[in-house]
Amino acid sequence: TGCESLLCWPAGLRASTVRCASAPKTIACPVCTGGAPWREVTTRWGVRIVRCEGCGLVFANPQPTEAELEDYYGPEYFQHNAEKFLRFPMQREVELRLRRYLSELRAVCPRGRVLDVGCGTGMFLWLCREEGYATTGVELSPYASQLGRERLNVEIRTGRLEAMPDDGRRFDAITMWDFLEHTSDPVSILRRAHALLADGGHLLMTVPNVGSWWARCMGSRWVGFEKPSEHLFYFTHGSLE
C-alpha cells in the first residue's frame, strides 16, 4: 500500500555501521557513513524530514534521544492501543492484519522458531503459537511486555533487540511489523537480526514505503509523514538494500 511495504530478506543481509547521537542534534545518514548530503523533504508538526542524496533514505532530522523515545513509548502510549490486541475474539481489523502477516510468514517459513521484534503485547506471537510455531518476542515497553506475558502467556523479553543476550538460539524467521521506523538505530537492529537468523532464515517486516506510487504522487503531503514523532525513518526497497 502507500504507507507500508512487506519485505522478506534471506540471511545474507548486508548493513553498515551506524553512529547515533546521545543528544538531540542533526545527524548524518546512518547508512552512508561517508557523510552524503541530504535535503529537506518537508516539516511536519515541527519535525524536519530529510532525504539522503546518496542512498535515498528518508529520516527525521534532528533525532530524539534514547531517553525521549523510552518516555514517549511509556504506559500511556500502550494504554490507548493495547486493549484491542488482547481481546478474544479478535477485532476484525486486528485479525485481518495479523492473519495477513501470518500468511506471509507461512509462505517462506511454514514451521520453526519465530522471533517477533517490537511485539507489543504479543498477539502475533499468540497467533503463531496456535499455528505450531515456537515463538519469542522482544518489546521495549515493560508495560506492554508484562501484559502479554500475563494475559497471553507468551514469551516476551523486555528490552532492545541489540541488547538481548545471545543464548545460542537461532531463528528460522524474524518479524518486525511496523517497528523499524520507530527506532533510532535501524542499521544496528538489522545487523543484530541477521546474527540471530538460522542458516537460510528470513526477515520479514512492514515499514513506511516512501517509494510507493502514492508517496511519490503526494510528495510532502504524503499521509506517511503524519506521525513524525513516532516515525523516525522512511524506507524504499533500494535504501533497505
mmCIF file of C-alpha atoms in Angstrom:
data_model
loop_
_atom_site.group_PDB
_atom_site.id
_atom_site.type_symbol
_atom_site.label_atom_id
_atom_site.label_comp_id
_atom_site.label_asym_id
_atom_site.label_seq_id
_atom_site.Cartn_x
_atom_site.Cartn_y
_atom_site.Cartn_z
ATOM 1 C CA THR A 1 0.000 0.000 0.000
ATOM 2 C CA GLY A 2 1.031 3.620 0.071
ATOM 3 C CA CYS A 3 2.172 3.517 3.681
ATOM 4 C CA GLU A 4 3.905 0.193 4.068
ATOM 5 C CA SER A 5 5.848 -2.399 2.151
ATOM 6 C CA LEU A 6 6.234 -6.062 3.012
ATOM 7 C CA LEU A 7 9.794 -7.255 2.642
ATOM 8 C CA CYS A 8 11.393 -10.667 3.012
ATOM 9 C CA TRP A 9 15.169 -10.988 3.101
ATOM 10 C CA PRO A 10 17.329 -14.107 3.205
ATOM 11 C CA ALA A 11 20.085 -14.436 5.766
ATOM 12 C CA GLY A 12 22.651 -12.748 3.521
ATOM 13 C CA LEU A 13 21.718 -9.283 4.780
ATOM 14 C CA ARG A 14 24.370 -6.587 4.438
ATOM 15 C CA ALA A 15 24.409 -3.445 6.567
ATOM 16 C CA SER A 16 26.932 -0.831 7.599
ATOM 17 C CA THR A 17 27.798 0.605 10.988
ATOM 18 C CA VAL A 18 25.582 3.353 12.398
ATOM 19 C CA ARG A 19 26.572 6.116 14.767
ATOM 20 C CA CYS A 20 23.800 7.639 16.852
ATOM 21 C CA ALA A 21 23.838 10.880 18.755
ATOM 22 C CA SER A 22 23.487 10.890 22.538
ATOM 23 C CA ALA A 23 21.621 14.228 22.469
ATOM 24 C CA PRO A 24 19.129 15.766 20.019
ATOM 25 C CA LYS A 25 21.101 17.083 17.074
ATOM 26 C CA THR A 26 21.332 16.940 13.332
ATOM 27 C CA ILE A 27 22.703 13.579 12.179
ATOM 28 C CA ALA A 28 24.326 12.262 9.044
ATOM 29 C CA CYS A 29 22.688 9.438 7.114
ATOM 30 C CA PRO A 30 23.297 6.277 9.183
ATOM 31 C CA VAL A 31 23.669 4.176 6.018
ATOM 32 C CA CYS A 32 26.028 6.417 4.011
ATOM 33 C CA THR A 33 28.729 6.589 6.663
ATOM 34 C CA GLY A 34 30.859 8.745 4.355
ATOM 35 C CA GLY A 35 28.538 11.672 5.078
ATOM 36 C CA ALA A 36 26.402 12.025 1.964
ATOM 37 C CA PRO A 37 24.466 15.313 1.793
ATOM 38 C CA TRP A 38 20.748 15.438 2.470
ATOM 39 C CA ARG A 39 17.930 17.792 1.500
ATOM 40 C CA GLU A 40 14.748 18.730 3.308
ATOM 41 C CA VAL A 41 11.575 16.974 2.130
ATOM 42 C CA THR A 42 9.042 18.559 4.476
ATOM 43 C CA THR A 43 8.434 19.709 8.032
ATOM 44 C CA ARG A 44 5.533 18.208 9.959
ATOM 45 C CA TRP A 45 4.497 19.258 13.476
ATOM 46 C CA GLY A 46 7.821 20.995 13.907
ATOM 47 C CA VAL A 47 9.859 17.948 12.834
ATOM 48 C CA ARG A 48 12.114 18.299 9.785
ATOM 49 C CA ILE A 49 12.176 15.270 7.454
ATOM 50 C CA VAL A 50 15.081 14.918 5.034
ATOM 51 C CA ARG A 51 16.209 12.626 2.215
ATOM 52 C CA CYS A 52 19.777 11.359 1.825
ATOM 53 C CA GLU A 53 21.147 12.267 -1.598
ATOM 54 C CA GLY A 54 23.355 9.175 -1.542
ATOM 55 C CA CYS A 55 21.040 6.236 -0.791
ATOM 56 C CA GLY A 56 17.564 7.793 -0.723
ATOM 57 C CA LEU A 57 16.906 7.030 2.955
ATOM 58 C CA VAL A 58 14.362 9.452 4.415
ATOM 59 C CA PHE A 59 14.561 10.305 8.100
ATOM 60 C CA ALA A 60 13.641 12.806 10.793
ATOM 61 C CA ASN A 61 16.462 15.223 11.487
ATOM 62 C CA PRO A 62 17.270 16.017 14.257
ATOM 63 C CA GLN A 63 16.555 12.757 16.097
ATOM 64 C CA PRO A 64 15.263 12.358 19.681
ATOM 65 C CA THR A 65 17.429 10.880 22.406
ATOM 66 C CA GLU A 66 17.001 7.290 23.575
ATOM 67 C CA ALA A 67 15.581 8.590 26.867
ATOM 68 C CA GLU A 68 12.985 10.627 24.978
ATOM 69 C CA LEU A 69 11.983 7.565 22.961
ATOM 70 C CA GLU A 70 11.560 5.414 26.055
ATOM 71 C CA ASP A 71 9.458 8.144 27.656
ATOM 72 C CA TYR A 72 7.304 8.505 24.523
ATOM 73 C CA TYR A 73 6.543 4.774 24.469
ATOM 74 C CA GLY A 74 5.582 4.648 28.126
ATOM 75 C CA PRO A 75 2.415 3.057 29.563
ATOM 76 C CA GLU A 76 0.168 5.833 28.261
ATOM 77 C CA TYR A 77 1.092 5.068 24.659
ATOM 78 C CA PHE A 78 0.054 1.424 25.004
ATOM 79 C CA GLN A 79 -2.953 2.082 27.212
ATOM 80 C CA HIS A 80 -4.532 3.800 24.221
ATOM 81 C CA ASN A 81 -3.686 0.962 21.817
ATOM 82 C CA ALA A 82 -3.029 -2.289 23.650
ATOM 83 C CA GLU A 83 -6.502 -3.401 24.681
ATOM 84 C CA LYS A 84 -7.666 -4.183 21.148
ATOM 85 C CA PHE A 85 -4.723 -6.601 20.832
ATOM 86 C CA LEU A 86 -5.833 -8.547 23.908
ATOM 87 C CA ARG A 87 -9.490 -9.186 23.093
ATOM 88 C CA PHE A 88 -10.936 -12.576 22.170
ATOM 89 C CA PRO A 89 -12.415 -12.995 19.714
ATOM 90 C CA MET A 90 -10.065 -10.595 17.961
ATOM 91 C CA GLN A 91 -11.449 -7.415 16.473
ATOM 92 C CA ARG A 92 -11.896 -7.926 12.755
ATOM 93 C CA GLU A 93 -9.362 -5.266 11.749
ATOM 94 C CA VAL A 94 -6.766 -6.796 14.071
ATOM 95 C CA GLU A 95 -7.425 -10.347 12.910
ATOM 96 C CA LEU A 96 -7.244 -9.400 9.221
ATOM 97 C CA ARG A 97 -3.918 -7.640 9.700
ATOM 98 C CA LEU A 98 -2.305 -10.366 11.791
ATOM 99 C CA ARG A 99 -3.530 -13.158 9.530
ATOM 100 C CA ARG A 100 -2.079 -11.345 6.533
ATOM 101 C CA TYR A 101 1.238 -11.241 8.348
ATOM 102 C CA LEU A 102 0.886 -14.914 9.234
ATOM 103 C CA SER A 103 0.198 -15.770 5.597
ATOM 104 C CA GLU A 104 3.396 -14.018 4.525
ATOM 105 C CA LEU A 105 5.321 -15.881 7.207
ATOM 106 C CA ARG A 106 3.942 -19.280 6.227
ATOM 107 C CA ALA A 107 4.822 -18.673 2.577
ATOM 108 C CA VAL A 108 8.547 -18.613 3.373
ATOM 109 C CA CYS A 109 8.704 -20.421 6.724
ATOM 110 C CA PRO A 110 5.921 -22.970 7.218
ATOM 111 C CA ARG A 111 7.324 -24.124 10.570
ATOM 112 C CA GLY A 112 10.109 -23.431 13.030
ATOM 113 C CA ARG A 113 11.224 -20.817 15.532
ATOM 114 C CA VAL A 114 9.972 -17.225 15.164
ATOM 115 C CA LEU A 115 11.236 -14.048 16.833
ATOM 116 C CA ASP A 116 8.875 -11.046 16.694
ATOM 117 C CA VAL A 117 10.680 -7.755 17.371
ATOM 118 C CA GLY A 118 8.648 -4.858 18.711
ATOM 119 C CA CYS A 119 5.930 -7.366 19.521
ATOM 120 C CA GLY A 120 3.878 -5.103 21.791
ATOM 121 C CA THR A 121 1.506 -7.254 23.835
ATOM 122 C CA GLY A 122 2.330 -10.350 21.779
ATOM 123 C CA MET A 123 -0.870 -11.061 19.881
ATOM 124 C CA PHE A 124 1.044 -12.081 16.761
ATOM 125 C CA LEU A 125 3.146 -14.420 18.916
ATOM 126 C CA TRP A 126 -0.031 -15.980 20.284
ATOM 127 C CA LEU A 127 -1.392 -16.494 16.769
ATOM 128 C CA CYS A 128 1.868 -18.059 15.577
ATOM 129 C CA ARG A 129 1.970 -20.363 18.582
ATOM 130 C CA GLU A 130 -1.551 -21.516 17.795
ATOM 131 C CA GLU A 131 -0.274 -22.431 14.309
ATOM 132 C CA GLY A 132 2.538 -24.558 15.731
ATOM 133 C CA TYR A 133 5.497 -22.169 15.710
ATOM 134 C CA ALA A 134 7.916 -21.858 18.611
ATOM 135 C CA THR A 135 7.758 -18.164 19.487
ATOM 136 C CA THR A 136 9.750 -15.480 21.283
ATOM 137 C CA GLY A 137 9.128 -11.741 21.366
ATOM 138 C CA VAL A 138 11.185 -8.652 22.164
ATOM 139 C CA GLU A 139 9.483 -5.465 23.340
ATOM 140 C CA LEU A 140 10.984 -2.250 24.719
ATOM 141 C CA SER A 141 7.944 -1.361 26.840
ATOM 142 C CA PRO A 142 7.828 -3.074 30.253
ATOM 143 C CA TYR A 143 4.097 -2.321 30.378
ATOM 144 C CA ALA A 144 3.236 -3.991 27.051
ATOM 145 C CA SER A 145 5.535 -6.977 27.542
ATOM 146 C CA GLN A 146 4.146 -7.671 31.011
ATOM 147 C CA LEU A 147 0.591 -7.541 29.668
ATOM 148 C CA GLY A 148 1.489 -10.103 27.033
ATOM 149 C CA ARG A 149 3.189 -12.456 29.448
ATOM 150 C CA GLU A 150 0.353 -12.285 31.965
ATOM 151 C CA ARG A 151 -2.687 -12.303 29.683
ATOM 152 C CA LEU A 152 -1.499 -14.233 26.615
ATOM 153 C CA ASN A 153 1.099 -16.434 28.298
ATOM 154 C CA VAL A 154 3.664 -15.772 25.572
ATOM 155 C CA GLU A 155 7.428 -15.436 25.953
ATOM 156 C CA ILE A 156 8.381 -11.763 25.663
ATOM 157 C CA ARG A 157 11.775 -10.378 26.607
ATOM 158 C CA THR A 158 11.677 -6.776 27.781
ATOM 159 C CA GLY A 159 14.351 -4.568 26.256
ATOM 160 C CA ARG A 160 16.086 -3.869 22.968
ATOM 161 C CA LEU A 161 16.991 -6.453 20.367
ATOM 162 C CA GLU A 162 20.557 -5.121 20.257
ATOM 163 C CA ALA A 163 20.956 -5.824 23.989
ATOM 164 C CA MET A 164 19.296 -9.241 24.008
ATOM 165 C CA PRO A 165 21.717 -11.826 25.459
ATOM 166 C CA ASP A 166 22.819 -14.476 22.994
ATOM 167 C CA ASP A 167 21.659 -17.792 24.422
ATOM 168 C CA GLY A 168 22.652 -19.696 21.299
ATOM 169 C CA ARG A 169 19.159 -19.891 19.825
ATOM 170 C CA ARG A 170 18.780 -19.075 16.156
ATOM 171 C CA PHE A 171 15.501 -18.276 14.469
ATOM 172 C CA ASP A 172 14.030 -19.525 11.227
ATOM 173 C CA ALA A 173 12.167 -16.236 10.826
ATOM 174 C CA ILE A 174 12.382 -12.812 12.436
ATOM 175 C CA THR A 175 9.439 -10.461 12.027
ATOM 176 C CA MET A 176 9.272 -6.689 12.506
ATOM 177 C CA TRP A 177 5.739 -5.459 11.890
ATOM 178 C CA ASP A 178 5.520 -1.631 11.895
ATOM 179 C CA PHE A 179 8.617 -1.489 14.071
ATOM 180 C CA LEU A 180 11.814 -0.413 12.320
ATOM 181 C CA GLU A 181 10.616 3.112 11.527
ATOM 182 C CA HIS A 182 10.190 3.793 15.256
ATOM 183 C CA THR A 183 13.833 3.115 16.114
ATOM 184 C CA SER A 184 16.802 5.457 16.163
ATOM 185 C CA ASP A 185 19.335 2.796 15.171
ATOM 186 C CA PRO A 186 17.864 0.706 12.326
ATOM 187 C CA VAL A 187 21.199 -0.464 10.920
ATOM 188 C CA SER A 188 22.370 -1.943 14.226
ATOM 189 C CA ILE A 189 18.992 -3.612 14.674
ATOM 190 C CA LEU A 190 19.207 -5.229 11.239
ATOM 191 C CA ARG A 191 22.751 -6.392 11.889
ATOM 192 C CA ARG A 192 21.671 -7.972 15.171
ATOM 193 C CA ALA A 193 18.689 -9.627 13.492
ATOM 194 C CA HIS A 194 20.995 -11.047 10.840
ATOM 195 C CA ALA A 195 23.217 -12.544 13.537
ATOM 196 C CA LEU A 196 20.200 -14.247 15.144
ATOM 197 C CA LEU A 197 18.894 -15.835 11.951
ATOM 198 C CA ALA A 198 19.444 -19.524 11.306
ATOM 199 C CA ASP A 199 21.062 -20.501 8.016
ATOM 200 C CA GLY A 200 18.517 -19.857 5.295
ATOM 201 C CA GLY A 201 16.341 -17.855 7.688
ATOM 202 C CA HIS A 202 14.109 -14.980 6.690
ATOM 203 C CA LEU A 203 13.483 -11.449 7.919
ATOM 204 C CA LEU A 204 10.001 -10.074 7.258
ATOM 205 C CA MET A 205 8.833 -6.555 8.006
ATOM 206 C CA THR A 206 6.429 -3.766 7.218
ATOM 207 C CA VAL A 207 7.767 -0.212 7.033
ATOM 208 C CA PRO A 208 6.571 3.133 5.647
ATOM 209 C CA ASN A 209 7.339 2.874 1.922
ATOM 210 C CA VAL A 210 8.324 6.342 0.779
ATOM 211 C CA GLY A 211 8.985 4.861 -2.664
ATOM 212 C CA SER A 212 5.374 3.770 -3.172
ATOM 213 C CA TRP A 213 3.357 5.294 -6.018
ATOM 214 C CA TRP A 214 1.095 7.053 -3.514
ATOM 215 C CA ALA A 215 4.035 8.606 -1.663
ATOM 216 C CA ARG A 216 5.549 9.769 -4.945
ATOM 217 C CA CYS A 217 2.261 11.273 -6.073
ATOM 218 C CA MET A 218 1.603 13.098 -2.803
ATOM 219 C CA GLY A 219 5.175 14.275 -2.191
ATOM 220 C CA SER A 220 5.500 16.304 1.011
ATOM 221 C CA ARG A 221 1.734 15.876 1.646
ATOM 222 C CA TRP A 222 2.003 12.068 1.911
ATOM 223 C CA VAL A 223 -0.010 10.678 4.822
ATOM 224 C CA GLY A 224 3.015 8.610 5.890
ATOM 225 C CA PHE A 225 4.629 11.805 7.163
ATOM 226 C CA GLU A 226 1.779 12.489 9.596
ATOM 227 C CA LYS A 227 3.482 10.806 12.592
ATOM 228 C CA PRO A 228 6.937 12.418 12.674
ATOM 229 C CA SER A 229 7.259 11.988 16.445
ATOM 230 C CA GLU A 230 6.951 8.214 16.008
ATOM 231 C CA HIS A 231 8.307 7.544 12.524
ATOM 232 C CA LEU A 232 11.991 8.410 12.523
ATOM 233 C CA PHE A 233 12.846 6.611 9.255
ATOM 234 C CA TYR A 234 11.068 6.016 5.939
ATOM 235 C CA PHE A 235 12.310 3.378 3.509
ATOM 236 C CA THR A 236 12.363 2.190 -0.066
ATOM 237 C CA HIS A 237 13.467 -1.195 -1.359
ATOM 238 C CA GLY A 238 16.661 0.484 -2.511
ATOM 239 C CA SER A 239 17.540 2.179 0.777
ATOM 240 C CA LEU A 240 16.909 -1.050 2.710
ATOM 241 C CA GLU A 241 19.209 -2.996 0.431
#
